[in-house]
PDB file of C-alpha atoms in Angstrom:
ATOM      1  CA  UNK U   1      29.133  -2.648  17.318  1.00 65.00           C
ATOM      2  CA  UNK U   2      25.692  -3.226  15.901  1.00 74.00           C
ATOM      3  CA  UNK U   3      25.977  -0.674  13.184  1.00 74.00           C
ATOM      4  CA  UNK U   4      29.300  -1.732  12.059  1.00 81.00           C
ATOM      5  CA  UNK U   5      28.116  -5.438  11.938  1.00 87.00           C
ATOM      6  CA  UNK U   6      24.977  -4.391   9.828  1.00 88.00           C
ATOM      7  CA  UNK U   7      27.138  -2.489   7.451  1.00 88.00           C
ATOM      8  CA  UNK U   8      29.480  -5.720   7.194  1.00 91.00           C
ATOM      9  CA  UNK U   9      25.996  -7.810   6.461  1.00 92.00           C
ATOM     10  CA  UNK U  10      24.856  -5.514   3.849  1.00 91.00           C
ATOM     11  CA  UNK U  11      28.273  -5.800   2.345  1.00 90.00           C
ATOM     12  CA  UNK U  12      28.079  -9.462   2.341  1.00 93.00           C
ATOM     13  CA  UNK U  13      24.666  -9.840   0.904  1.00 92.00           C
ATOM     14  CA  UNK U  14      25.722  -7.341  -1.863  1.00 90.00           C
ATOM     15  CA  UNK U  15      28.635  -9.742  -2.929  1.00 90.00           C
ATOM     16  CA  UNK U  16      27.206 -13.158  -2.054  1.00 89.00           C
ATOM     17  CA  UNK U  17      23.983 -14.955  -2.437  1.00 90.00           C
ATOM     18  CA  UNK U  18      23.244 -15.733   1.162  1.00 91.00           C
ATOM     19  CA  UNK U  19      20.236 -18.078   1.722  1.00 91.00           C
ATOM     20  CA  UNK U  20      20.246 -18.884   5.513  1.00 92.00           C
ATOM     21  CA  UNK U  21      21.175 -17.319   8.621  1.00 92.00           C
ATOM     22  CA  UNK U  22      23.890 -19.880   9.059  1.00 93.00           C
ATOM     23  CA  UNK U  23      25.502 -18.786   5.828  1.00 93.00           C
ATOM     24  CA  UNK U  24      25.382 -15.300   7.013  1.00 93.00           C
ATOM     25  CA  UNK U  25      27.051 -16.140  10.268  1.00 93.00           C
ATOM     26  CA  UNK U  26      29.825 -18.166   8.518  1.00 94.00           C
ATOM     27  CA  UNK U  27      30.392 -15.201   6.347  1.00 93.00           C
ATOM     28  CA  UNK U  28      30.548 -12.722   9.138  1.00 93.00           C
ATOM     29  CA  UNK U  29      32.961 -15.300  11.114  1.00 93.00           C
ATOM     30  CA  UNK U  30      35.253 -15.130   7.980  1.00 94.00           C
ATOM     31  CA  UNK U  31      35.512 -11.575   8.468  1.00 91.00           C
ATOM     32  CA  UNK U  32      36.275 -11.771  12.041  1.00 91.00           C
ATOM     33  CA  UNK U  33      33.014 -11.025  13.649  1.00 91.00           C
ATOM     34  CA  UNK U  34      31.412 -13.508  15.932  1.00 90.00           C
ATOM     35  CA  UNK U  35      27.454 -13.481  16.156  1.00 89.00           C
ATOM     36  CA  UNK U  36      24.627 -15.921  17.393  1.00 89.00           C
ATOM     37  CA  UNK U  37      21.656 -16.672  15.400  1.00 88.00           C
ATOM     38  CA  UNK U  38      19.406 -14.640  17.747  1.00 89.00           C
ATOM     39  CA  UNK U  39      21.422 -11.425  17.167  1.00 89.00           C
ATOM     40  CA  UNK U  40      21.384 -12.078  13.390  1.00 90.00           C
ATOM     41  CA  UNK U  41      17.681 -12.529  13.459  1.00 89.00           C
ATOM     42  CA  UNK U  42      17.204  -9.093  15.155  1.00 88.00           C
ATOM     43  CA  UNK U  43      19.791  -7.648  12.796  1.00 88.00           C
ATOM     44  CA  UNK U  44      17.575  -8.955   9.824  1.00 89.00           C
ATOM     45  CA  UNK U  45      14.363  -7.671  11.173  1.00 86.00           C
ATOM     46  CA  UNK U  46      15.940  -4.330  12.151  1.00 84.00           C
ATOM     47  CA  UNK U  47      17.527  -3.911   8.706  1.00 85.00           C
ATOM     48  CA  UNK U  48      14.243  -5.125   7.139  1.00 85.00           C
ATOM     49  CA  UNK U  49      16.061  -7.786   5.081  1.00 89.00           C
ATOM     50  CA  UNK U  50      13.862  -9.810   2.761  1.00 89.00           C
ATOM     51  CA  UNK U  51      14.411 -13.119   0.906  1.00 88.00           C
ATOM     52  CA  UNK U  52      13.957 -12.689  -2.889  1.00 88.00           C
ATOM     53  CA  UNK U  53      14.245 -15.466  -5.712  1.00 84.00           C
ATOM     54  CA  UNK U  54      17.620 -15.241  -7.271  1.00 78.00           C
ATOM     55  CA  UNK U  55      18.525 -15.994 -10.788  1.00 77.00           C
ATOM     56  CA  UNK U  56      19.428 -19.472 -10.112  1.00 79.00           C
ATOM     57  CA  UNK U  57      15.944 -20.244  -8.560  1.00 83.00           C
ATOM     58  CA  UNK U  58      17.381 -20.000  -4.835  1.00 86.00           C
ATOM     59  CA  UNK U  59      16.206 -17.454  -2.445  1.00 89.00           C
ATOM     60  CA  UNK U  60      18.696 -14.983  -1.076  1.00 90.00           C
ATOM     61  CA  UNK U  61      18.781 -12.070   1.316  1.00 91.00           C
ATOM     62  CA  UNK U  62      18.381  -8.617  -0.109  1.00 90.00           C
ATOM     63  CA  UNK U  63      18.031  -5.071   1.617  1.00 86.00           C
ATOM     64  CA  UNK U  64      14.933  -3.028   0.520  1.00 76.00           C
ATOM     65  CA  UNK U  65      15.429  -0.307  -1.750  1.00 66.00           C
ATOM     66  CA  UNK U  66      16.728   2.993  -0.258  1.00 52.00           C
ATOM     67  CA  UNK U  67      13.897   5.194  -1.154  1.00 45.00           C
ATOM     68  CA  UNK U  68      11.468   2.753   0.949  1.00 44.00           C
ATOM     69  CA  UNK U  69      13.581   3.520   4.078  1.00 44.00           C
ATOM     70  CA  UNK U  70      13.461   7.134   3.454  1.00 51.00           C
ATOM     71  CA  UNK U  71       9.552   7.157   2.801  1.00 55.00           C
ATOM     72  CA  UNK U  72       9.331   5.691   6.278  1.00 57.00           C
ATOM     73  CA  UNK U  73      11.082   8.404   8.250  1.00 65.00           C
ATOM     74  CA  UNK U  74       8.360  11.156   7.878  1.00 76.00           C
ATOM     75  CA  UNK U  75       5.744   8.492   8.925  1.00 72.00           C
ATOM     76  CA  UNK U  76       7.839   7.470  12.001  1.00 69.00           C
ATOM     77  CA  UNK U  77       8.016  11.250  12.853  1.00 75.00           C
ATOM     78  CA  UNK U  78       4.457  11.854  12.494  1.00 80.00           C
ATOM     79  CA  UNK U  79       3.533   8.656  14.727  1.00 78.00           C
ATOM     80  CA  UNK U  80       5.919  10.084  17.509  1.00 77.00           C
ATOM     81  CA  UNK U  81       4.536  13.573  17.127  1.00 80.00           C
ATOM     82  CA  UNK U  82       0.961  12.476  17.283  1.00 84.00           C
ATOM     83  CA  UNK U  83       1.143  10.368  20.223  1.00 86.00           C
ATOM     84  CA  UNK U  84       3.303  12.341  22.441  1.00 89.00           C
ATOM     85  CA  UNK U  85       1.633  14.270  25.246  1.00 93.00           C
ATOM     86  CA  UNK U  86       4.739  15.392  27.404  1.00 94.00           C
ATOM     87  CA  UNK U  87       8.369  14.817  27.730  1.00 94.00           C
ATOM     88  CA  UNK U  88      11.128  15.008  30.489  1.00 96.00           C
ATOM     89  CA  UNK U  89      14.765  14.365  31.076  1.00 96.00           C
ATOM     90  CA  UNK U  90      16.400  12.747  34.131  1.00 96.00           C
ATOM     91  CA  UNK U  91      20.103  12.621  33.669  1.00 96.00           C
ATOM     92  CA  UNK U  92      20.790   9.880  30.763  1.00 97.00           C
ATOM     93  CA  UNK U  93      17.067   9.053  30.498  1.00 97.00           C
ATOM     94  CA  UNK U  94      14.370  10.874  28.472  1.00 96.00           C
ATOM     95  CA  UNK U  95      10.766  10.080  29.846  1.00 97.00           C
ATOM     96  CA  UNK U  96       7.890  10.340  27.317  1.00 94.00           C
ATOM     97  CA  UNK U  97       4.156  10.576  28.259  1.00 95.00           C
ATOM     98  CA  UNK U  98       1.739   9.535  25.632  1.00 93.00           C
ATOM     99  CA  UNK U  99      -1.850   9.053  24.779  1.00 91.00           C
ATOM    100  CA  UNK U 100      -3.075   5.869  26.507  1.00 93.00           C
ATOM    101  CA  UNK U 101      -1.807   2.874  24.652  1.00 91.00           C
ATOM    102  CA  UNK U 102       0.393   4.673  22.516  1.00 90.00           C
ATOM    103  CA  UNK U 103       3.796   4.564  24.365  1.00 91.00           C
ATOM    104  CA  UNK U 104       4.762   1.320  22.625  1.00 89.00           C
ATOM    105  CA  UNK U 105       4.340   2.815  19.089  1.00 86.00           C
ATOM    106  CA  UNK U 106       5.984   6.135  20.147  1.00 86.00           C
ATOM    107  CA  UNK U 107       9.101   3.889  21.492  1.00 87.00           C
ATOM    108  CA  UNK U 108       9.209   1.905  18.333  1.00 83.00           C
ATOM    109  CA  UNK U 109       9.015   4.901  16.147  1.00 81.00           C
ATOM    110  CA  UNK U 110      11.929   6.294  18.072  1.00 82.00           C
ATOM    111  CA  UNK U 111      13.871   2.925  17.894  1.00 81.00           C
ATOM    112  CA  UNK U 112      13.727   2.726  13.845  1.00 77.00           C
ATOM    113  CA  UNK U 113      14.762   6.503  13.736  1.00 75.00           C
ATOM    114  CA  UNK U 114      18.289   5.924  14.453  1.00 75.00           C
ATOM    115  CA  UNK U 115      18.372   8.414  17.180  1.00 83.00           C
ATOM    116  CA  UNK U 116      22.122   9.276  18.129  1.00 86.00           C
ATOM    117  CA  UNK U 117      23.111   7.647  21.444  1.00 91.00           C
ATOM    118  CA  UNK U 118      19.777   5.780  21.982  1.00 92.00           C
ATOM    119  CA  UNK U 119      20.559   2.441  23.870  1.00 93.00           C
ATOM    120  CA  UNK U 120      17.003   1.339  24.172  1.00 91.00           C
ATOM    121  CA  UNK U 121      13.591   2.184  25.255  1.00 93.00           C
ATOM    122  CA  UNK U 122      11.085   0.490  27.507  1.00 95.00           C
ATOM    123  CA  UNK U 123       7.413   1.294  26.975  1.00 94.00           C
ATOM    124  CA  UNK U 124       4.348   0.907  29.338  1.00 94.00           C
ATOM    125  CA  UNK U 125       0.796   1.992  28.227  1.00 93.00           C
ATOM    126  CA  UNK U 126       1.178   5.563  28.369  1.00 95.00           C
ATOM    127  CA  UNK U 127       4.990   6.118  29.324  1.00 96.00           C
ATOM    128  CA  UNK U 128       8.154   5.421  27.677  1.00 95.00           C
ATOM    129  CA  UNK U 129      11.664   5.394  29.054  1.00 96.00           C
ATOM    130  CA  UNK U 130      14.598   6.158  26.674  1.00 95.00           C
ATOM    131  CA  UNK U 131      17.990   5.144  27.869  1.00 96.00           C
ATOM    132  CA  UNK U 132      20.606   7.366  26.263  1.00 96.00           C
ATOM    133  CA  UNK U 133      24.464   6.805  26.158  1.00 95.00           C
ATOM    134  CA  UNK U 134      25.002  10.012  28.426  1.00 96.00           C
ATOM    135  CA  UNK U 135      23.374  12.881  29.937  1.00 96.00           C
ATOM    136  CA  UNK U 136      24.522  15.308  27.211  1.00 95.00           C
ATOM    137  CA  UNK U 137      23.020  13.097  24.505  1.00 94.00           C
ATOM    138  CA  UNK U 138      19.719  12.896  26.532  1.00 95.00           C
ATOM    139  CA  UNK U 139      19.861  16.762  26.634  1.00 95.00           C
ATOM    140  CA  UNK U 140      20.253  16.932  22.963  1.00 92.00           C
ATOM    141  CA  UNK U 141      17.305  14.489  22.393  1.00 91.00           C
ATOM    142  CA  UNK U 142      14.988  16.543  24.776  1.00 92.00           C
ATOM    143  CA  UNK U 143      15.938  19.647  22.633  1.00 90.00           C
ATOM    144  CA  UNK U 144      15.148  17.847  19.235  1.00 85.00           C
ATOM    145  CA  UNK U 145      11.897  16.892  20.658  1.00 84.00           C
ATOM    146  CA  UNK U 146      11.294  20.685  21.612  1.00 83.00           C
ATOM    147  CA  UNK U 147      12.248  21.502  17.881  1.00 79.00           C
ATOM    148  CA  UNK U 148       9.744  18.940  16.475  1.00 74.00           C
ATOM    149  CA  UNK U 149       6.921  20.388  18.559  1.00 69.00           C
TER     150      UNK U 149
END
């Protein structure tokens, strides 16, 4: 649902000048997608949408240039690789052990890598839990981490 909603948001802001989250919520509703302000706020943050000054002197939401997002991927992988000490899998949960204080950075990097099947992460000081949609997807991520190292 989230990727579909975010795709529609990108479509809307590419076709219309959207100044506020309320306008965006209304535009989504016109397309049959109900959303709350809190959800939109998270989507805007996740998608790294920014407001820029439009032609008419009003601000509007825009998406960052594609190259900016592509440049981010290698940096996120480096953060992940540099902070990880060990990892294991237990059913649909991947457990990460990191250097002290880096579990949050490691989990945040994974959250932004668009990992297939990743439902969410929880980070402590040096341990991260990755909830995957299925045991199979957890095993697949485990093997991807092996390849990374």
